[in-house]
Coordinates of C-alpha atoms in Angstrom, one line a residue:
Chain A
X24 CA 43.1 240.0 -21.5
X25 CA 46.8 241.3 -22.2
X26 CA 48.4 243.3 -19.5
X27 CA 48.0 247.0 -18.8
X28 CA 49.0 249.2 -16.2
X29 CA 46.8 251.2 -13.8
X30 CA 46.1 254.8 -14.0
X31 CA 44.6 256.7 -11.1
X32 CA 43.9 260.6 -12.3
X33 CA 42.6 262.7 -9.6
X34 CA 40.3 265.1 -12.0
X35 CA 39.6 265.2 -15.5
X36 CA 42.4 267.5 -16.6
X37 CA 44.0 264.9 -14.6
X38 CA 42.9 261.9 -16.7
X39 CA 43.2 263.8 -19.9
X40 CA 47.0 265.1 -19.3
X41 CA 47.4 260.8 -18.2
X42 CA 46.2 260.1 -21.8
X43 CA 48.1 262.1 -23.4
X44 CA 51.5 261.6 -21.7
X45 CA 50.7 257.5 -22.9
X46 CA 50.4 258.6 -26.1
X47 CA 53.5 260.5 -26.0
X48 CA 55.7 257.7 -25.0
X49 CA 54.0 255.1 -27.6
X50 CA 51.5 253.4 -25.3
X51 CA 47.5 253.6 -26.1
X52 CA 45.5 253.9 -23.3
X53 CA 41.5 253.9 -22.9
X54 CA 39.1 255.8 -20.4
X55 CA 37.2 253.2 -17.9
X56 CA 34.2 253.9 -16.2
X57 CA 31.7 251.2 -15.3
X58 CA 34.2 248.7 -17.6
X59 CA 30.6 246.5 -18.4
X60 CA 31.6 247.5 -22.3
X61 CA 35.1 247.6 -22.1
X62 CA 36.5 244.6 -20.6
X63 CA 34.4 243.0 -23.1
X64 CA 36.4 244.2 -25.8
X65 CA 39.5 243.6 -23.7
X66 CA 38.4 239.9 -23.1
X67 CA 38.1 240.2 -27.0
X68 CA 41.2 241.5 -27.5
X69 CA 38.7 244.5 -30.1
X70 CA 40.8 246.4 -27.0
X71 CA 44.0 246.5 -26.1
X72 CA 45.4 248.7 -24.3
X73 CA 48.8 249.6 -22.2
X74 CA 47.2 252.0 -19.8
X75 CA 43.6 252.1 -18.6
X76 CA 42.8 255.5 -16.7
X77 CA 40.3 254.8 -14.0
X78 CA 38.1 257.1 -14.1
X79 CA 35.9 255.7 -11.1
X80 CA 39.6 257.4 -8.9
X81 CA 38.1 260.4 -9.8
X82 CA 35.1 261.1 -7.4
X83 CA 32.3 263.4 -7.3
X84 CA 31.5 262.6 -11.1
X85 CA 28.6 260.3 -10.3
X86 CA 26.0 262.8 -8.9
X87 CA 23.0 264.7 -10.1
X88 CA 22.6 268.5 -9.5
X89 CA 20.8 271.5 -9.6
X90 CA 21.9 273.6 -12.5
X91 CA 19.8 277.0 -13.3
X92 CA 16.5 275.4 -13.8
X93 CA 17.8 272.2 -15.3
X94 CA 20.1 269.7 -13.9
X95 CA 24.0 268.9 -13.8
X96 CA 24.9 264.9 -14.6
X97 CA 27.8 263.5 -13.8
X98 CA 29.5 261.2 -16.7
X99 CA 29.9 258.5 -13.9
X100 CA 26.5 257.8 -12.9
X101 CA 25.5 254.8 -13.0
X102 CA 22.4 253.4 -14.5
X103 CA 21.1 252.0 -11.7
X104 CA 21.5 255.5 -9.9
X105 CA 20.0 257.9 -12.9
X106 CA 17.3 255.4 -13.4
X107 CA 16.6 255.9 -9.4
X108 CA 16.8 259.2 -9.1
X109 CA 13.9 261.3 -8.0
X110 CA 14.6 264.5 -9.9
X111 CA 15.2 262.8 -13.0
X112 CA 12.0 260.5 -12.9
X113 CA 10.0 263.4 -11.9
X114 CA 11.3 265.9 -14.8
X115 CA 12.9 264.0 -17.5
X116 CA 11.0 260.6 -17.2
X117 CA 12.1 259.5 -20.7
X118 CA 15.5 259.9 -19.7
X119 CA 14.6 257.6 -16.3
X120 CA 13.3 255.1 -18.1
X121 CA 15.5 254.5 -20.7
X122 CA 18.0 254.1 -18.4
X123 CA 15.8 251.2 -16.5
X124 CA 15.4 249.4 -19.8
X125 CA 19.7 248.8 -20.3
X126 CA 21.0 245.0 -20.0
X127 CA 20.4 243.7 -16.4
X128 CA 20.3 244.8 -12.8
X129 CA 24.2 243.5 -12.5
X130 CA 25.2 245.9 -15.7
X131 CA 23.2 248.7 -14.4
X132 CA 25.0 248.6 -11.5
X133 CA 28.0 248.5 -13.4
X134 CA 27.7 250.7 -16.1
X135 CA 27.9 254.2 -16.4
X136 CA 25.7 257.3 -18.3
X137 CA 28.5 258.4 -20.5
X138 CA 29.8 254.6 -21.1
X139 CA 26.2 254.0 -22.2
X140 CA 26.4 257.0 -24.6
X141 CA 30.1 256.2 -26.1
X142 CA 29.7 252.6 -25.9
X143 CA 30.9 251.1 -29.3
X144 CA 28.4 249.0 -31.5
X145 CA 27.2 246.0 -31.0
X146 CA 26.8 244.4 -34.6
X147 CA 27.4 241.0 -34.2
X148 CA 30.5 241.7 -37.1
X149 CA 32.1 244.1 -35.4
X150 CA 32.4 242.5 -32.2
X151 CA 32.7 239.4 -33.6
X152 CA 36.4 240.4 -34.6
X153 CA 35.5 240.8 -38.3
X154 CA 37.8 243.8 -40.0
X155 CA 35.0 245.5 -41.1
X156 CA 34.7 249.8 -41.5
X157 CA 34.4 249.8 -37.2
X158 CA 37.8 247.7 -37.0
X159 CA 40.2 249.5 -39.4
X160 CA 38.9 247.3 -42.3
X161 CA 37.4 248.8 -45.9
X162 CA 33.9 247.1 -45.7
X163 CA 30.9 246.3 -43.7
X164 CA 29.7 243.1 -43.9
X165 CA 25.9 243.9 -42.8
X166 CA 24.9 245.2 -46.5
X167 CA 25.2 241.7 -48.2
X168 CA 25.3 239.9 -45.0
X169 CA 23.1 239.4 -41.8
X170 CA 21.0 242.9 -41.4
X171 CA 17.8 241.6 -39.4
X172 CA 19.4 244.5 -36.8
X173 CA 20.8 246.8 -39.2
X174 CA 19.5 250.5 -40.0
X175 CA 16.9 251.6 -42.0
X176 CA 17.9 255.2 -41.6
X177 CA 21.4 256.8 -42.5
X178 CA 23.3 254.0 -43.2
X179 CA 26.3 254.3 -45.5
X180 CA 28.7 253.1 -45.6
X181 CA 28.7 251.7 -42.2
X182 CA 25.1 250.2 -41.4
X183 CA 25.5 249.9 -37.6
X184 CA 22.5 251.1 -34.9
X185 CA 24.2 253.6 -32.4
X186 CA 23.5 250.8 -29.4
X187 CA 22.3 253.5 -26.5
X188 CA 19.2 253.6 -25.0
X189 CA 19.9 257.0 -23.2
X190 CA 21.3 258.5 -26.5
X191 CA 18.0 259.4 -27.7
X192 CA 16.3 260.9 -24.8
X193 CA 19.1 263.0 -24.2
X194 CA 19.1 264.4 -27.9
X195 CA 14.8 264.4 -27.4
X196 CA 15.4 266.8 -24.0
X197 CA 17.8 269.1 -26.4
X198 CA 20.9 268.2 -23.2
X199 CA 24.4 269.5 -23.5
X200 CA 27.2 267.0 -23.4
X201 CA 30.3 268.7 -21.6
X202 CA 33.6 267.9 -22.8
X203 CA 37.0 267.8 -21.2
X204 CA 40.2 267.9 -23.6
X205 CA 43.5 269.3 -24.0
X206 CA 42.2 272.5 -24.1
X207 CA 39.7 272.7 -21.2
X208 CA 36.6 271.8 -21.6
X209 CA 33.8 272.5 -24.6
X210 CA 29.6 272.0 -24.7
X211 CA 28.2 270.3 -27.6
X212 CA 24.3 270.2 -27.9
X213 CA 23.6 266.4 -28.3
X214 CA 22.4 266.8 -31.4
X215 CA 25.4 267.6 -32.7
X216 CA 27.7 264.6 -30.6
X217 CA 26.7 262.3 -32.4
X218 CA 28.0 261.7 -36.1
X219 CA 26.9 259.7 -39.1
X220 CA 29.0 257.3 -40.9
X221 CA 29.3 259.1 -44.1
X222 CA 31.7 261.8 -42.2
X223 CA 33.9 259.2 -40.5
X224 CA 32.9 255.6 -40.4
X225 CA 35.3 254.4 -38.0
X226 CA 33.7 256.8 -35.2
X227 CA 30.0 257.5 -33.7
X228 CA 30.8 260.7 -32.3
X229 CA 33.4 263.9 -32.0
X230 CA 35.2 262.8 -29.3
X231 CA 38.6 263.7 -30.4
X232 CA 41.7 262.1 -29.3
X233 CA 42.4 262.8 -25.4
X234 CA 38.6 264.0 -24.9
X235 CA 36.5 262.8 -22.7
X236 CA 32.6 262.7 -22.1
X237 CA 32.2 264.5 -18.7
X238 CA 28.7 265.1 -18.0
X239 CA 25.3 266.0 -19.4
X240 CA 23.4 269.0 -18.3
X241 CA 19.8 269.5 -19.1
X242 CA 17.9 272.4 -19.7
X243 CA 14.8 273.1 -17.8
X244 CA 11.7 271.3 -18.3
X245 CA 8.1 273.6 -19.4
X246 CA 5.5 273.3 -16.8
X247 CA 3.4 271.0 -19.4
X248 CA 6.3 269.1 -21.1
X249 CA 5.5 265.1 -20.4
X250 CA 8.3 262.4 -21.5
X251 CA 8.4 259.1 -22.4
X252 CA 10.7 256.4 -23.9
X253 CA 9.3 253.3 -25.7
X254 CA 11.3 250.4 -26.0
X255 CA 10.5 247.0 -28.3
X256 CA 12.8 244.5 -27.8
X257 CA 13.2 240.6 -29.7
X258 CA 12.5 239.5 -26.2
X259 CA 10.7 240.5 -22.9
X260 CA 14.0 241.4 -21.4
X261 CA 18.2 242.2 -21.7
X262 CA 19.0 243.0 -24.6
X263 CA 19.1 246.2 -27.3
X264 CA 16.1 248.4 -28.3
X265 CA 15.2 246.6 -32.1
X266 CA 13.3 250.2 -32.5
X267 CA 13.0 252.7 -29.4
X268 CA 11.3 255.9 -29.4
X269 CA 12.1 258.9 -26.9
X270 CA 9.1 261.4 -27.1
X271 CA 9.0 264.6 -25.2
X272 CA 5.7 266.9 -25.9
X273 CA 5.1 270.4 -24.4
X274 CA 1.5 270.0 -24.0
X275 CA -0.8 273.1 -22.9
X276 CA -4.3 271.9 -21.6
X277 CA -5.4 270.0 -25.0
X278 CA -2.7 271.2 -27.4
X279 CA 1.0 270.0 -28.0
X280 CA 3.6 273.3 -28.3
X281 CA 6.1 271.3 -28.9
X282 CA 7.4 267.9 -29.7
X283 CA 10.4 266.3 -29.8
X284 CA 10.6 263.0 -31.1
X285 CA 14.4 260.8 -31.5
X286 CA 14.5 257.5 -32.7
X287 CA 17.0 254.6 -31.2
X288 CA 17.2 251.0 -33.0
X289 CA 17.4 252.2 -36.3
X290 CA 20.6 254.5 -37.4
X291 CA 24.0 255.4 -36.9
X292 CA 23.0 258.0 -34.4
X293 CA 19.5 258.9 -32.6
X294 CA 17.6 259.5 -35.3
X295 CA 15.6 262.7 -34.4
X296 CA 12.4 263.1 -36.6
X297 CA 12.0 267.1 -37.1
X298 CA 8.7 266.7 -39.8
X299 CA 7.0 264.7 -37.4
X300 CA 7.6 266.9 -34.5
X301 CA 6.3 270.2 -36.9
X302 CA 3.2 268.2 -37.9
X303 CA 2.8 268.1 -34.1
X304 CA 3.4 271.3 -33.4
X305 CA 0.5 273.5 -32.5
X306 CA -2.2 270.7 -33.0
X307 CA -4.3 268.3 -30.5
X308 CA -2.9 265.3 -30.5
X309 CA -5.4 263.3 -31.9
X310 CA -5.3 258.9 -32.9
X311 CA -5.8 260.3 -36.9
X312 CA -2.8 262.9 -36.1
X313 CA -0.2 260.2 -34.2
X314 CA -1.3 258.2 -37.2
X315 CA -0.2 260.4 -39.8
X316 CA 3.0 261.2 -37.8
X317 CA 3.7 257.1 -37.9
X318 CA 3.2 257.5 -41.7
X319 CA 5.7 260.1 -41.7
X320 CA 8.3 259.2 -39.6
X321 CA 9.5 256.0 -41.9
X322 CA 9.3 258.4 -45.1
X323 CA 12.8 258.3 -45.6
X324 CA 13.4 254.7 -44.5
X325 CA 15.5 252.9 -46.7
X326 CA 15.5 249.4 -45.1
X327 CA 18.8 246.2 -45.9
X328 CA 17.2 243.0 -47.3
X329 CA 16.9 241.4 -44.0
X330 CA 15.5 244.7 -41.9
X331 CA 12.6 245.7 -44.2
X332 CA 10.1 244.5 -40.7
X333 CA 11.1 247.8 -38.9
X334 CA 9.5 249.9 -41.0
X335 CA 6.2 249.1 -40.2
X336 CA 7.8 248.3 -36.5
X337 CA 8.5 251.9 -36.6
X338 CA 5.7 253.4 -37.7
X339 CA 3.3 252.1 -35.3
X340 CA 5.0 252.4 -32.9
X341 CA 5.7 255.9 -33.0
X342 CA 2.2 256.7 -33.7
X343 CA 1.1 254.8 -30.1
X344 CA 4.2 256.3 -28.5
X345 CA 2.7 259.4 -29.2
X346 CA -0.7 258.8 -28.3
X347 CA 0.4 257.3 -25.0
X348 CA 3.0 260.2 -24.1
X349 CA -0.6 262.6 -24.5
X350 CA -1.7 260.5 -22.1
X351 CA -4.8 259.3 -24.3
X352 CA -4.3 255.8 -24.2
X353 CA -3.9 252.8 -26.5
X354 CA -7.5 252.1 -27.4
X355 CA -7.3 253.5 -31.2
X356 CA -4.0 253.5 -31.9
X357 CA -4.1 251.5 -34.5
Chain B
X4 CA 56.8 246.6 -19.8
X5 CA 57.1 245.4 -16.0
X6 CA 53.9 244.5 -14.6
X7 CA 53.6 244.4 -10.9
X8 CA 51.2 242.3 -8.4
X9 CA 49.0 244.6 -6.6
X10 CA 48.3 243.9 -3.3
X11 CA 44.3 244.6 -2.3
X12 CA 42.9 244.9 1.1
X13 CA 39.0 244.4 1.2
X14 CA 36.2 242.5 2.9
X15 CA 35.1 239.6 2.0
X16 CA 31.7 237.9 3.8
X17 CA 32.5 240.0 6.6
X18 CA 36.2 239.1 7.0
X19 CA 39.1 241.2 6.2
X20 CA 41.0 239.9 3.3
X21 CA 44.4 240.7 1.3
X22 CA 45.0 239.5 -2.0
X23 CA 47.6 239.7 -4.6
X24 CA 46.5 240.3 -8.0
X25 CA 47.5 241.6 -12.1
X26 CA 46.0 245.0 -12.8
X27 CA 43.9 242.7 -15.8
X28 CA 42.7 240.2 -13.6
X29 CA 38.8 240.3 -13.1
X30 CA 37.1 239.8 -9.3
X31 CA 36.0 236.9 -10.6
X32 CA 39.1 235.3 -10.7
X33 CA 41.1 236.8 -7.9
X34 CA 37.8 235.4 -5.6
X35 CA 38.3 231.6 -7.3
X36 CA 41.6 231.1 -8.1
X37 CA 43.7 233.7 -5.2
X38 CA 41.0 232.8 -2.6
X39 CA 39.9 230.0 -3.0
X40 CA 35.9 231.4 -2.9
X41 CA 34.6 228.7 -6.1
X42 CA 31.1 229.3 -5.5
X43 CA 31.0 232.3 -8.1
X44 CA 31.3 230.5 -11.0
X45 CA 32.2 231.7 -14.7
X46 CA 29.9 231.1 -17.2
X47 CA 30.1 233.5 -19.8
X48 CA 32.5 235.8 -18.7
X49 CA 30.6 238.7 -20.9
X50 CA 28.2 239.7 -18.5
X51 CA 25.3 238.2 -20.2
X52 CA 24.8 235.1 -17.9
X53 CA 24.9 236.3 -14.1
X54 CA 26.3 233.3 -13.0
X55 CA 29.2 235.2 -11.3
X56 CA 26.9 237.5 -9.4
X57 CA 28.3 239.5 -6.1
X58 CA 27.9 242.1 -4.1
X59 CA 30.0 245.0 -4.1
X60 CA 29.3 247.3 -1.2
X61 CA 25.7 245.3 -1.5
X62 CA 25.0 246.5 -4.6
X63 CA 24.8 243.2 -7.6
X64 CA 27.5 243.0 -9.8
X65 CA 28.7 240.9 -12.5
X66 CA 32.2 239.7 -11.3
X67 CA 33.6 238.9 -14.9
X68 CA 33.0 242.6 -15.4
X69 CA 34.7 244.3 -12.2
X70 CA 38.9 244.0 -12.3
X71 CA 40.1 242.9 -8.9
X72 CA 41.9 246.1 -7.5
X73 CA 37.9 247.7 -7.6
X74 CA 37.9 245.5 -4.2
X75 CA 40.2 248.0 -2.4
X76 CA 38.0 248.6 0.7
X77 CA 35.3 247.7 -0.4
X78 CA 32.8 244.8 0.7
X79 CA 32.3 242.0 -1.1
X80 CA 29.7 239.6 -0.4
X81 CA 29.9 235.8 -2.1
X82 CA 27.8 233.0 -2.3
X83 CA 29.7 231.6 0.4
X84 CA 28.8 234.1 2.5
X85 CA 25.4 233.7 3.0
X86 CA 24.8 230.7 5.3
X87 CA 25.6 231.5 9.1
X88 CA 27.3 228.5 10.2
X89 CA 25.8 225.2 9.3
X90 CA 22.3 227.0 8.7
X91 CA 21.4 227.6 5.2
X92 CA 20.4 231.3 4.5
X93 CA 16.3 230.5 3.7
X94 CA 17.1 231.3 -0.4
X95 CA 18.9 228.4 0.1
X96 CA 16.9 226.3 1.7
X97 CA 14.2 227.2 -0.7
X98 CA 15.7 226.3 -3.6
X99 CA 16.5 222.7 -2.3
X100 CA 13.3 222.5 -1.3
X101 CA 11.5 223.5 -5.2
X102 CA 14.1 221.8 -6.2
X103 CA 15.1 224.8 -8.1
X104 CA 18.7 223.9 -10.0
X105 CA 19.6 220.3 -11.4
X106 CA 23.0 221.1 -12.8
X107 CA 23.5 224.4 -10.4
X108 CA 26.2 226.0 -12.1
X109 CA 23.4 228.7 -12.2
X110 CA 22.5 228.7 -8.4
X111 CA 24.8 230.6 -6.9
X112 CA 24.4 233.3 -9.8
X113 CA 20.9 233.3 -9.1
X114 CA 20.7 233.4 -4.8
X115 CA 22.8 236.2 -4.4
X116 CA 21.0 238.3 -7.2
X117 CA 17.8 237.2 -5.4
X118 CA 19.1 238.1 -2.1
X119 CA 20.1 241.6 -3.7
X120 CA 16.3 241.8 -4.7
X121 CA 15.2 240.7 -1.5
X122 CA 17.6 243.1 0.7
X123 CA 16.3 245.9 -1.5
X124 CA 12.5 244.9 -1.9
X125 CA 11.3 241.8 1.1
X126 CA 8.3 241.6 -0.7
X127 CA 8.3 241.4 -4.6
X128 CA 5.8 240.3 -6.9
X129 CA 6.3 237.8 -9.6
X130 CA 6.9 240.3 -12.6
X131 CA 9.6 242.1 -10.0
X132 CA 11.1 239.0 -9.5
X133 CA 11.4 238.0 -13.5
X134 CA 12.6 241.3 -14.1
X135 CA 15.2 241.2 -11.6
X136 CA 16.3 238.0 -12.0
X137 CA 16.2 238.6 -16.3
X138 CA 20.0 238.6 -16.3
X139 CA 21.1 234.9 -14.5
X140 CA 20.5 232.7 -17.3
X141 CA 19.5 228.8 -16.1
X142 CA 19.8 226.5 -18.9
X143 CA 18.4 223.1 -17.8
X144 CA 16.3 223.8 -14.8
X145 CA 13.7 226.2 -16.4
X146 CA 13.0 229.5 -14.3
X147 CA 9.5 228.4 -13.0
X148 CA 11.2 227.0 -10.2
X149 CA 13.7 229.0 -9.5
X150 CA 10.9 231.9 -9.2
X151 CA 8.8 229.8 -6.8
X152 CA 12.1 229.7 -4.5
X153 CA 12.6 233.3 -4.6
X154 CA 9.0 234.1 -3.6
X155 CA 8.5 231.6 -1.2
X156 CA 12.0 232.3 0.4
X157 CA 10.8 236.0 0.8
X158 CA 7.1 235.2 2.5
X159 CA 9.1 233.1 4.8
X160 CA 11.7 235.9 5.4
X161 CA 9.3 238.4 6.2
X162 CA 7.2 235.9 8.8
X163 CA 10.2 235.2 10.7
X164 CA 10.8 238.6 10.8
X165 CA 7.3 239.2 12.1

């Protein structure tokens, strides 16, 4: 790892104004929560900074509160914590468990919500020190290369899978992702956070230079609204959703108000699925209804040479992840 | 551009320790090579392996993944940290007794994660324990073992407790 200096802000301003002045005198600098991404990349040299800005100094950050009928989350939350905490695994289970399925009990203690959110990919090129679109290069190597864990959905011309398991359960709950900059601080829905390639490749999100991901604060759940967040991985354990579903459905006694469904695993960005969640809309959920919204949710999928097995991945598995978020069970899912 | 040694003040197994350190150097090293503690061991240094599993304030950590000026007054618990005396801590003793590590560049990885589990849960099942224990990586023993040490460490931690 080269050599940095420390820097200690007291507040976010704080650590904003800290990145800034680095800037201004020719040094790049990086934010650090947790660090379980980021001295990765600085072990890898992807990373190299002259200032790291500690955000961990700054405290207070890491806590979950009350906020109108919804809650306030602090950027600096750990895993381990959000996974834990009552509030969030009584009203926004999906968000609780997606949080318990990250890495390993060491990382979770490590890493942080809004780490987890802007961490960078994890295609084995990019981080693998290949100069590819990610790393100020002109190309990605997944299109003619090795896309077994490539996406099927919105690729272009960057093919990476936005890595997050929280990402789509916070874009499923419609949360609000507060930002501190330059010029104070600005709410974007989460929807809109997160970008595709074909607008900048190089990025994931619109953080802009000196902005930093403060906190999330989620809206209020309905009394009926159940959650859930479905997770296949290539093994039983550690390691990144291959296809991930967050479902939340607004259900009144047999039929669904709402749904709101966001893929992870499978694009550039949570991929939210807004024909599935109107053919859910107003209807009981039924095996022959969760069925048809399997069908439809790969539609669009446009799959690498190497990826083509998460399409049908997909598609069942969003038709049981619906079934089992209604709480009908498993028995004729398929 | 200058680069200073920071000087730390923590706890480590109890004691008070100072340490000098770079502001890039990793816990992991400023416990083996400024303190001499060389029962964390590096395998990976990614985070993937859990070999250089701590406690920090008793929570599990990956060591390779927490810079060394995090350990200002803080606690830091070690492998080395866990016997009292001459008396193996019972993980211990259990895993000599399975016979739970041939190479055990693992082991110490593994016994303070398990102790982690333990602390937090005295009586897991098997799936908790897998679960938990999904992030130390053993590459010659196999796990079987190692869970049977974890398991019966914990029955016999909560009888002596009785």
């Amino acid at each position: 790892m080269k050599s940095f200096t420390n820097a200690n802000p007291r507040d976010m301003a704080h650590a904003v104004t800290l990145m800034r002045q680095a800037r201004q005198r020719g040094l790049t600098s990086v934010l650090a929560g947790g660090g379980s991404d980021l001295l990765g990349m600085m072990k890898e040299r992807l990373v190299a900074p002259d200032v790291l800005v500690n955000l961990k100094a700054i405290k207070g950050l890491d806590r979950v509160t009350p906020d109108g009928g919804g809650v306030a989350i602090g950027g600096l939350i750990t895993l381990d914590a959000l996974a834990g905490h009552p509030l969030i695994r009584r009203q926004y289970a999906v968000l609780a468990e997606s949080a318990e399925s990250v890495a390993t009990p060491q990382i979770r203690n490590v890493a942080t919500l809004a780490g987890n959110i802007c961490q960078r990919p994890w295609c084995w090129y990019y981080r693998n020190g290949f100069k590819c679109l990610k790393n100020g290069g002109a190309t990605c190597y997944s299109i003619t290369g090795e896309n077994e864990f490539h996406a099927i959905f919105g690729g272009g011309p960057s093919y990476i899978v936005h890595p997050s398991d929280t990402a789509p359960p916070l874009v499923a709950l419609d949360a609000r992702f507060r930002i501190a900059g330059p010029t104070g601080e600005r709410v974007v829905p989460a929807a809109d956070f997160f970008t595709l390639p074909k607008d900048d490749a190089a990025r994931e999100n619109v953080l802009k230079e000196d902005e930093v991901l403060a906190g999330i604060v989620l809206p209020a759940m309905r009394a009926g609204a159940r959650s859930r967040y479905h997770k296949v991985l290539d093994r039983e354990a550690w390691t990144h959703a291959v296809v991930s579903a967050a479902i939340v459905l607004d259900i009144d006694r047999d039929v669904c108000r709402s749904a709101r469904i966001v893929l992870g695993g499978v694009a550039p960005i949570p991929w939210r699925l807004p024909e599935v969640e109107k053919m859910l809309a107003g209807q009981r959920i039924t095996p022959e209804l969760a069925a048809g919204a399997g069908e439809a949710a790969v539609a669009g999928a446009r799959p690498l040479a190497k990826n083509g097995y998460k399409v049908p991945l997909t598609r069942v598995m969003v038709a049981r992840a619906i079934i089992a978020t209604a709480d009908l069970g498993l028995r004729n899912a398929d | 551009m200058t680069v200073t040694k920071l000087h730390i003040e923590t706890t480590i197994n109890g004691e008070p320790r100072e340490f000098l350190c770079d502001s890039h150097e990793t816990l992991l090293s400023a416990l083996r090579n400024g303190l001499g503690l060389t029962g964390t061991k590096e395998g990976c240094a990614t985070g993937d392996c859990g070999a250089c599993s701590i406690l920090l304030d008793g929570r599990l950590v990956p060591a390779c993944l927490v810079l060394a000026p995090e350990a200002q007054g803080r606690a830091v618990t070690t492998i080395e940290g866990l016997s009292s005396g001459d008396a193996l801590h019972p993980l211990q003793q259990k895993f000599l007794e399975h016979a739970a590590l041939q190479c055990g560049v693992c082991t110490p990885g593994f016994i303070v994660a398990a102790k982690a589990l333990l602390d937090a849960k005295p009586n897991p099942s098997e799936d908790e324990t897998r679960y938990w224990l999904a992030g130390n990586l053993c590459r010659c023993t196999g796990y079987d073992k190692i869970i049977r040490a974890v398991l019966d460490a914990a029955s016999e931690m909560k009888e002596s407790a009785i």
